[in-house]
Tab-separated table of C-alpha atoms in Angstrom:
chain	number	residue	atom	x	y	z
A	1432	MET	CA	12.072	-1.061	-2.947
A	1433	HIS	CA	9.470	-2.383	-5.043
A	1434	GLU	CA	8.638	1.033	-6.425
A	1435	THR	CA	11.960	0.699	-8.708
A	1436	GLY	CA	9.904	-2.385	-10.576
A	1437	ILE	CA	6.609	-0.497	-10.571
A	1438	VAL	CA	8.065	2.474	-12.528
A	1439	GLN	CA	9.918	0.123	-14.582
A	1440	GLU	CA	6.872	-1.597	-15.328
A	1441	ILE	CA	4.926	1.643	-16.550
A	1442	PHE	CA	7.768	2.913	-18.963
A	1443	GLU	CA	7.531	-1.169	-20.328
A	1444	THR	CA	3.680	-0.567	-20.625
A	1445	LEU	CA	3.981	2.679	-22.236
A	1446	GLN	CA	6.303	1.146	-24.459
A	1447	GLN	CA	4.425	-1.641	-25.687
A	1448	GLU	CA	1.043	0.317	-25.757
A	1449	TYR	CA	2.577	3.583	-27.431
A	1450	PRO	CA	5.551	2.164	-29.475
A	1451	ASP	CA	5.358	5.040	-32.238
A	1452	ARG	CA	5.242	7.882	-29.635
A	1453	TYR	CA	6.883	6.432	-26.709
A	1454	LYS	CA	9.693	9.009	-26.718
A	1455	SER	CA	7.513	11.864	-26.973
A	1456	ILE	CA	6.006	11.431	-23.445
A	1457	VAL	CA	5.883	14.657	-21.239
A	1458	LYS	CA	3.707	13.572	-18.213
A	1459	ILE	CA	2.387	10.487	-16.901
A	1460	GLN	CA	-0.530	10.639	-14.418
A	1461	LEU	CA	-1.284	7.522	-11.930
A	1462	GLU	CA	-3.921	6.902	-9.775
A	1463	ALA	CA	-3.155	4.782	-6.617
A	1464	GLY	CA	-5.581	3.876	-4.185
A	1465	LEU	CA	-5.163	4.049	-0.397
A	1466	LEU	CA	-5.208	0.473	-0.056
A	1467	SER	CA	-2.550	0.088	-2.758
A	1468	ASN	CA	0.397	0.622	-0.198
A	1469	ILE	CA	1.716	3.122	-2.879
A	1470	GLN	CA	3.603	6.053	-1.431
A	1471	PRO	CA	3.275	9.138	-4.123
A	1472	ILE	CA	6.661	10.280	-2.459
A	1473	LEU	CA	8.743	6.976	-2.927
A	1474	ILE	CA	7.086	6.535	-6.554
A	1475	GLN	CA	8.341	9.824	-7.310
A	1476	ASN	CA	11.792	9.240	-6.129
A	1477	ALA	CA	11.903	5.856	-7.927
A	1478	PHE	CA	10.731	7.823	-11.046
A	1479	GLU	CA	13.408	10.375	-10.662
A	1480	ALA	CA	16.112	7.869	-10.271
A	1481	TYR	CA	14.862	5.863	-13.363
A	1482	VAL	CA	14.767	8.907	-15.736
A	1483	ILE	CA	18.444	9.645	-14.464
A	1484	ASP	CA	19.493	6.264	-16.360
A	1485	GLU	CA	17.187	7.347	-19.590
A	1486	PRO	CA	17.999	10.743	-20.669
A	1487	GLN	CA	15.199	10.673	-23.331
A	1488	PHE	CA	12.720	10.815	-20.088
A	1489	ALA	CA	14.529	13.761	-18.234
A	1490	GLU	CA	11.923	15.965	-18.874
A	1491	VAL	CA	8.594	13.809	-18.318
A	1492	GLU	CA	6.694	14.832	-15.349
A	1493	LEU	CA	4.947	12.204	-13.042
A	1494	GLU	CA	1.700	12.761	-11.374
A	1495	VAL	CA	0.450	10.905	-8.787
A	1496	LYS	CA	-3.152	11.199	-7.634
A	1497	VAL	CA	-4.328	9.182	-4.525
A	1498	LEU	CA	-7.679	7.982	-4.436
A	1499	PRO	CA	-10.028	7.307	-1.251
A	1500	ILE	CA	-11.316	4.146	-0.427
A	1501	HIS	CA	-14.798	3.266	-1.243
A	1502	ALA	CA	-16.971	0.310	-0.541
A	1503	PHE	CA	-20.583	-0.903	-1.240
A	1504	CYS	CA	-23.185	-1.109	1.307
A	1505	HIS	CA	-25.627	-3.859	0.042
A	1506	ASN	CA	-28.334	-2.515	2.514
A	1507	CYS	CA	-28.505	0.931	0.881
A	1508	GLN	CA	-27.438	-0.514	-2.350
A	1509	GLU	CA	-24.965	2.341	-2.416
A	1510	ALA	CA	-21.243	3.408	-2.419
A	1511	PHE	CA	-19.648	5.156	0.795
A	1512	GLU	CA	-16.383	6.444	1.448
A	1513	VAL	CA	-14.380	4.528	3.773
A	1514	VAL	CA	-12.806	6.937	6.576
A	1515	PHE	CA	-9.975	5.990	9.056
A	1516	HIS	CA	-10.281	2.302	7.719
A	1517	ARG	CA	-13.923	1.933	9.150
A	1518	PHE	CA	-15.945	0.025	6.570
A	1519	VAL	CA	-19.130	1.004	8.039
A	1520	CYS	CA	-21.967	2.589	6.153
A	1521	THR	CA	-23.615	5.644	7.490
A	1522	CYS	CA	-26.653	3.538	7.868
A	1523	GLY	CA	-24.582	1.283	10.301
A	1524	THR	CA	-24.200	-1.451	7.763
A	1525	PRO	CA	-20.584	-3.158	7.840
A	1526	SER	CA	-19.231	-3.748	4.302
A	1527	SER	CA	-15.907	-5.613	3.242
A	1528	GLN	CA	-16.891	-5.093	-0.564
A	1529	VAL	CA	-14.190	-2.753	-1.601
A	1530	ILE	CA	-15.018	-0.891	-5.081
A	1531	GLN	CA	-12.278	1.821	-5.230
A	1532	GLY	CA	-9.003	1.904	-3.374
A	1533	GLU	CA	-6.842	-0.928	-4.360
A	1534	GLU	CA	-5.774	0.016	-7.669
A	1535	LEU	CA	-2.708	1.154	-9.396
A	1536	ARG	CA	-3.434	2.574	-12.775
A	1537	ILE	CA	-1.969	4.850	-15.695
A	1538	SER	CA	-4.733	7.282	-15.973
A	1539	GLN	CA	-3.374	9.691	-18.382
A	1540	VAL	CA	-0.453	9.919	-20.889
A	1541	ILE	CA	0.524	13.338	-22.480
A	1542	PHE	CA	2.525	13.644	-25.592
A	1543	LYS	CA	4.693	16.391	-26.992
A	1544	LYS	CA	2.418	18.107	-29.887
A	1545	GLU	CA	3.847	17.219	-33.091
A	1546	ALA	CA	4.649	20.060	-35.476
A	1547	ILE	CA	2.807	20.078	-38.513
């Protein structure tokens, strides 16, 4: 299951980016494009399995937002949403230039508020 590897990479990335605050993470938000082949339920399952072995993250929440596919029409010079994998603009022009829908990224990380 490649989702387990993805979850592990998310935590490794966060540890590298936030070494001082890494253990105070309370929420991770991901954005996954429809073309990324990421299934939110499978990522959630892999996440839950990962935090079982990492008790300091037992309370961390994961939120996965699925992003639609957007392509660019060279005729209209505008972006359009791809519906049912039909890469044709409303003007009738086909397009294969995907501008959104393939990504998987950490969009937000929320940390515990520090006591003053």
